[in-house]
mmCIF file of C-alpha atoms in Angstrom:
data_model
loop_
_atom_site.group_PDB
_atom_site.id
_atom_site.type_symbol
_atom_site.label_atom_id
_atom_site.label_comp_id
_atom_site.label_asym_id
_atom_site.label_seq_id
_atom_site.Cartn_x
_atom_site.Cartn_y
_atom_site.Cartn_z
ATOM 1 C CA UNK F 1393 0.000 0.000 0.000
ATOM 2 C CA UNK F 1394 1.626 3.396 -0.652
ATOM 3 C CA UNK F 1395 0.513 6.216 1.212
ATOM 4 C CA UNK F 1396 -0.034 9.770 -0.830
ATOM 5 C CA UNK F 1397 -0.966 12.937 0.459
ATOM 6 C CA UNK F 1398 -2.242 15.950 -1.693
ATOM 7 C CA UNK F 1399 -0.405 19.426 -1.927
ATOM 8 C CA UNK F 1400 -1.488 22.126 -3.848
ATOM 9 C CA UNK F 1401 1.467 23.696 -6.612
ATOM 10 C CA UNK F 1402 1.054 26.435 -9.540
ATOM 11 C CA UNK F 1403 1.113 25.772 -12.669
ATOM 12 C CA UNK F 1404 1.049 28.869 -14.926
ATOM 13 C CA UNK F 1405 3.643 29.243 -17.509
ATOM 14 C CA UNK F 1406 4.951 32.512 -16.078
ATOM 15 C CA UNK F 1407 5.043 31.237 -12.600
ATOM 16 C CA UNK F 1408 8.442 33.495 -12.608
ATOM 17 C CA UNK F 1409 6.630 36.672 -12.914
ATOM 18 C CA UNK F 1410 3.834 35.993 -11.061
ATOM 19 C CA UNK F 1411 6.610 34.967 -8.088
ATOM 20 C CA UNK F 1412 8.631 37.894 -8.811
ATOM 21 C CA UNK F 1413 5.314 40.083 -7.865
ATOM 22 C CA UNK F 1414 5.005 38.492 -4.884
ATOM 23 C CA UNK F 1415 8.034 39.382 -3.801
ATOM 24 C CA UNK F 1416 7.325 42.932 -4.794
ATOM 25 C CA UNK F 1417 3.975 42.953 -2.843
ATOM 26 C CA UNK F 1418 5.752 41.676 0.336
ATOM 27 C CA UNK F 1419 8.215 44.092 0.055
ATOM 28 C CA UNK F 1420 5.629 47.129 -0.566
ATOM 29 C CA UNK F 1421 3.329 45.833 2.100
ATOM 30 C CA UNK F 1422 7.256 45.484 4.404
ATOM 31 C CA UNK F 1423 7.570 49.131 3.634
ATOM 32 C CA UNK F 1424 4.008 49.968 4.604
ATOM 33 C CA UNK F 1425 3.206 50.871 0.822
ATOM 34 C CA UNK F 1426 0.530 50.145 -1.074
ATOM 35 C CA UNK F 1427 1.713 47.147 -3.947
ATOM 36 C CA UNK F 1428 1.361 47.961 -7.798
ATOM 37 C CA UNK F 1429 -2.166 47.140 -9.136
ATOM 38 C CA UNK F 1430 -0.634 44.462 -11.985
ATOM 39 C CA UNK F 1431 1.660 43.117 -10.022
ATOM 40 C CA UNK F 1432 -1.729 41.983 -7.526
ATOM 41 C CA UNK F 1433 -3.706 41.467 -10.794
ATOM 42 C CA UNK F 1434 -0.789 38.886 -11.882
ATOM 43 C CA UNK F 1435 -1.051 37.049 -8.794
ATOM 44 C CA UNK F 1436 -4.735 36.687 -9.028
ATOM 45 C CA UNK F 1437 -4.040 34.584 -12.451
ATOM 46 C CA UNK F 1438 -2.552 31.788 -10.628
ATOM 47 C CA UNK F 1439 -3.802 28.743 -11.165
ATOM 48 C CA UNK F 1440 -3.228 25.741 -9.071
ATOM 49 C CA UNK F 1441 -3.547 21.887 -9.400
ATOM 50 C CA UNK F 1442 -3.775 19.397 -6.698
ATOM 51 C CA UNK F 1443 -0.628 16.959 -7.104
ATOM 52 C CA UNK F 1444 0.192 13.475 -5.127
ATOM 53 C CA UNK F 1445 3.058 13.579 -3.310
ATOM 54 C CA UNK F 1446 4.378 9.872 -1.500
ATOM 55 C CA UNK F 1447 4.302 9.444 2.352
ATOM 56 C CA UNK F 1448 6.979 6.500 3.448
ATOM 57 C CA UNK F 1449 5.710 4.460 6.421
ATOM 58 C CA UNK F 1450 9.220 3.597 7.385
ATOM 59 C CA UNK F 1451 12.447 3.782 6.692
ATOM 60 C CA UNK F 1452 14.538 -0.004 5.449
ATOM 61 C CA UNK F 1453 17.741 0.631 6.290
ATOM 62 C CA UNK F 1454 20.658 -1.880 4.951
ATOM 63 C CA UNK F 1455 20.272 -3.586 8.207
ATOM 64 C CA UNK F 1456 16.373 -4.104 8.190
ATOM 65 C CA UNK F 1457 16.276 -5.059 4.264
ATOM 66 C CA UNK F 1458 18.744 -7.588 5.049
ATOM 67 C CA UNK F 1459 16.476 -9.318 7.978
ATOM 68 C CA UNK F 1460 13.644 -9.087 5.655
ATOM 69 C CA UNK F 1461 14.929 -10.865 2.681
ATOM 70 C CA UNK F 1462 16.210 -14.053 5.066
ATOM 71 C CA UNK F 1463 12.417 -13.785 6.416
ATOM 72 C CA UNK F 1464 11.445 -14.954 2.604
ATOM 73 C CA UNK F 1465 13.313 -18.532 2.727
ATOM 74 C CA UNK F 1466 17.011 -17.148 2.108
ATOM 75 C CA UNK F 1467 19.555 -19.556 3.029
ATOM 76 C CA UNK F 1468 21.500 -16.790 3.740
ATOM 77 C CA UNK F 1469 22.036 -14.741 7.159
ATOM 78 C CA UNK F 1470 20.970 -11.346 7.868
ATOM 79 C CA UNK F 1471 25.098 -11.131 8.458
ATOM 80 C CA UNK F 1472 25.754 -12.042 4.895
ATOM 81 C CA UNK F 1473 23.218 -10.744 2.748
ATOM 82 C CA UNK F 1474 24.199 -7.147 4.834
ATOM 83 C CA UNK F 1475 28.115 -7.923 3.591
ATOM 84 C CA UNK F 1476 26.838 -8.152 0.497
ATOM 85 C CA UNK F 1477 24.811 -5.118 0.306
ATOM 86 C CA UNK F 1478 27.628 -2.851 1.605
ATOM 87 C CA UNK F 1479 30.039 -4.754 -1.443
ATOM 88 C CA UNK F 1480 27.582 -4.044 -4.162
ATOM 89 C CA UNK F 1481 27.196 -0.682 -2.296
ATOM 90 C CA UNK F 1482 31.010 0.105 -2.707
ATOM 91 C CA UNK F 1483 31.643 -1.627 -6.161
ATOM 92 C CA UNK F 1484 28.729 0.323 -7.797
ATOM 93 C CA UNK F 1485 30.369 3.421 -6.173
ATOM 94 C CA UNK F 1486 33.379 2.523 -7.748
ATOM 95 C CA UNK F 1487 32.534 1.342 -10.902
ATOM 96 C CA UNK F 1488 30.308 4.228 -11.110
ATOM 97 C CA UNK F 1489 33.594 6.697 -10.627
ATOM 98 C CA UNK F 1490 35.273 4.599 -13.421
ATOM 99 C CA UNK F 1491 32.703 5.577 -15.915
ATOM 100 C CA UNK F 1492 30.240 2.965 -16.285
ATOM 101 C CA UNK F 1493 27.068 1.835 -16.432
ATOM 102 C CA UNK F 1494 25.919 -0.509 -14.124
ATOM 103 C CA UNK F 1495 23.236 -2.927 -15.370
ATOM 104 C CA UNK F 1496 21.523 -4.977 -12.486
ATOM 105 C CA UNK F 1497 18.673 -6.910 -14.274
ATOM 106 C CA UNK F 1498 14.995 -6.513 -13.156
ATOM 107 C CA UNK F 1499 16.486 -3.649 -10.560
ATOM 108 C CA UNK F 1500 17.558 -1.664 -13.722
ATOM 109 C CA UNK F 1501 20.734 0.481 -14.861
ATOM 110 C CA UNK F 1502 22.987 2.713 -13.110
ATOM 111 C CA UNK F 1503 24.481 5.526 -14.452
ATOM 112 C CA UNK F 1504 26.099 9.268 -13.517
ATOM 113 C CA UNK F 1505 24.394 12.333 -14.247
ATOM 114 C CA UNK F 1506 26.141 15.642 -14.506
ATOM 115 C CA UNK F 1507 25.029 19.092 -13.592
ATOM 116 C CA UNK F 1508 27.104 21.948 -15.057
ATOM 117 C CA UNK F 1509 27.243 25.540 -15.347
ATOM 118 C CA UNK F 1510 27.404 26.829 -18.682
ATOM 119 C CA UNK F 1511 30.634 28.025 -20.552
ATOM 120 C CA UNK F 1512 30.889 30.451 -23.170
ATOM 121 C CA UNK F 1513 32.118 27.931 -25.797
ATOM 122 C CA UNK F 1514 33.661 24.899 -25.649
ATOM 123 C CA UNK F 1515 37.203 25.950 -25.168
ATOM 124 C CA UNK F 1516 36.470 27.741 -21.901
ATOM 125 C CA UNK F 1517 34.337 24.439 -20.408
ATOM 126 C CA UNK F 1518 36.846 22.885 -17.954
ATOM 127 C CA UNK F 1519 35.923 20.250 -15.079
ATOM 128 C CA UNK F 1520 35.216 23.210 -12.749
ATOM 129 C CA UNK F 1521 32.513 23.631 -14.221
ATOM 130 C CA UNK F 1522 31.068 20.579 -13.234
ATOM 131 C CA UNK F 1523 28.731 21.373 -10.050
ATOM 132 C CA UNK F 1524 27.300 18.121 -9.083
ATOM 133 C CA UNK F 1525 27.475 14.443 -10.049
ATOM 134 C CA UNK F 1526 24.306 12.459 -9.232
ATOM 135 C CA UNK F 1527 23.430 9.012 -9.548
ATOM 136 C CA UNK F 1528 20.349 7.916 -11.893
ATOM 137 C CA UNK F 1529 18.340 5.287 -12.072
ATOM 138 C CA UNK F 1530 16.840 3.925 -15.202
ATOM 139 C CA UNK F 1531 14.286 0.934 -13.573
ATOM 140 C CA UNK F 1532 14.103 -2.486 -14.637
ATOM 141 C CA UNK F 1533 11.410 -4.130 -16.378
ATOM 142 C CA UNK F 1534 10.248 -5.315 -12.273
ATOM 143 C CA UNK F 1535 9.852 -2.080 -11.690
ATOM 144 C CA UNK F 1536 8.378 -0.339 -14.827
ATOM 145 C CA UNK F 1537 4.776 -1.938 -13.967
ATOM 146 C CA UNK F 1538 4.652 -0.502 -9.987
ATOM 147 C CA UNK F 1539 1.811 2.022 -11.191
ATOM 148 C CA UNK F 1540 -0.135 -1.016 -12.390
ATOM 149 C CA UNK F 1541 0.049 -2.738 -9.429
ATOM 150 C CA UNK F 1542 0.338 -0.127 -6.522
ATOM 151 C CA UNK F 1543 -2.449 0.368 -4.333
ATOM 152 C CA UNK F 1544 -2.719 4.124 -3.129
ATOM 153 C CA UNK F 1545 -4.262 5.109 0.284
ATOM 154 C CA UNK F 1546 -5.055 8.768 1.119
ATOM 155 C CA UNK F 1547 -3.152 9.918 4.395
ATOM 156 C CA UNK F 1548 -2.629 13.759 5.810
ATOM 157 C CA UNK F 1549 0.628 15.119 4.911
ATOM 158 C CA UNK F 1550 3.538 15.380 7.468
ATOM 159 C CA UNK F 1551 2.939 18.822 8.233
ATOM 160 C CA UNK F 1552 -0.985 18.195 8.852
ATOM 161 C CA UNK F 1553 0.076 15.378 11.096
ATOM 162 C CA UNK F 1554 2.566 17.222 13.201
ATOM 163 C CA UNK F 1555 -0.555 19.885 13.377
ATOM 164 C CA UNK F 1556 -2.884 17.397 15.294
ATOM 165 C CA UNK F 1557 -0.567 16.143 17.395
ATOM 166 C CA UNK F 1558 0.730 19.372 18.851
ATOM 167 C CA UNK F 1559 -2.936 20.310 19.174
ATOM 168 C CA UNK F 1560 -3.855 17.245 21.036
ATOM 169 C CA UNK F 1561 -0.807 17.746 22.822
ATOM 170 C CA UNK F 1562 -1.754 21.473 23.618
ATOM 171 C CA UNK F 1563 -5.702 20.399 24.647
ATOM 172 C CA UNK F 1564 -4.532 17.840 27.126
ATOM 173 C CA UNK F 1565 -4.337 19.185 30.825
ATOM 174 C CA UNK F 1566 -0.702 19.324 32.822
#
C-alpha cells in the first residue's frame, strides 16, 4: 500500500513573474506601501492543481532489508546478505567513478548524471565547471509496472500530522 498525500502547486507558464510580484507585494506591504495594481492582478491569475506527493511508512535501512529478505526462505544470514549489500554498495560506487554503467537486471541500470554551469564555448568548459554528479536510475522491467500494481491510500501530509498532534498535545491538561 503506498501512502499519498495531496499538496497544492502552480502551474502557470509565467510562474516566474507571477513569483517575482510576490516578492514585490511583500516588500511594498514590508515598507508599509501600497503594492502595484498588476503586479496583484498577476497574482490573481494563478492557477493551481492538486498533485500526489508519496508518504513512506518507514524507513529499510541496509540492516532491516537484510532481515527481511532471510524472512522470505534465504539460506542466507541477515550477516551475509548485509556484507553483500555494503560490497555491491562500494563496487557500484566505484565502478560508477570509473565511468560505467551498471546494469543490475529486473532492478535496472545505473548511471552518472552531470550538472554543469554553462561556458561560453567549448574551449572555456573545464571540469570546474562541473557542479554536481548524481546518480540515476533507469528501472528495470520489475519495476516499470509498480503504477499497475500499486495500491494508493489517502493519508494527511507530514505537516498536517505534526498539526494534530501538537494540538492534542496542547488540549490535554498538565
Amino acid at each position: 500500500m503506498i501512502n499519498y498525500s495531496i499538496v497544492m502547486r502552480s502551474v502557470n507558464a509565467n510562474l516566474l513573474a507571477i513569483n517575482q510580484a510576490k516578492s514585490r507585494i511583500n516588500q511594498a506591504k514590508k515598507e508599509g506601501k501600497e503594492p502595484e495594481k498588476e503586479d496583484l492582478d498577476l497574482v490573481k491569475t494563478e492557477k493551481q492543481n492538486a498533485f500526489a506527493v508519496s508518504q513512506y511508512t518507514d524507513i529499510m535501512t541496509i540492516e532491516k532489508f537484510a532481515k527481511h529478505i532471510t524472512s522470505h526462505g534465504s539460506v542466507y544470514s541477515r550477516a551475509d546478505i548485509s556484507a553483500i549489500l555494503y560490497m555491491a554498495v562500494d563496487c557500484m560506487r566505484e565502478m560508477l567513478l570509473e565511468g560505467k554503467k551498471v546494469r543490475l537486471g529486473d532492478l535496472g541500470d545505473f548511471s552518472v548524471l552531470l550538472t554543469s554551469k554553462g561556458a561560453e564555448d567549448a574551449d572555456k568548459f573545464t571540469a570546474q565547471n562541473i557542479t554536481d554528479v548524481k546518480v540515476q536510475w533507469e528501472p528495470g522491467q520489475q519495476f516499470k509496472t509498480l503504477r499497475d500494481e500499486a495500491e494508493f491510500n489517502l493519508v494527511a501530509s507530514r505537516s498536517a500530522q505534526a498539526a494534530v498532534l501538537k494540538a492534542i498535545k496542547r488540549a490535554r491538561p498538565a
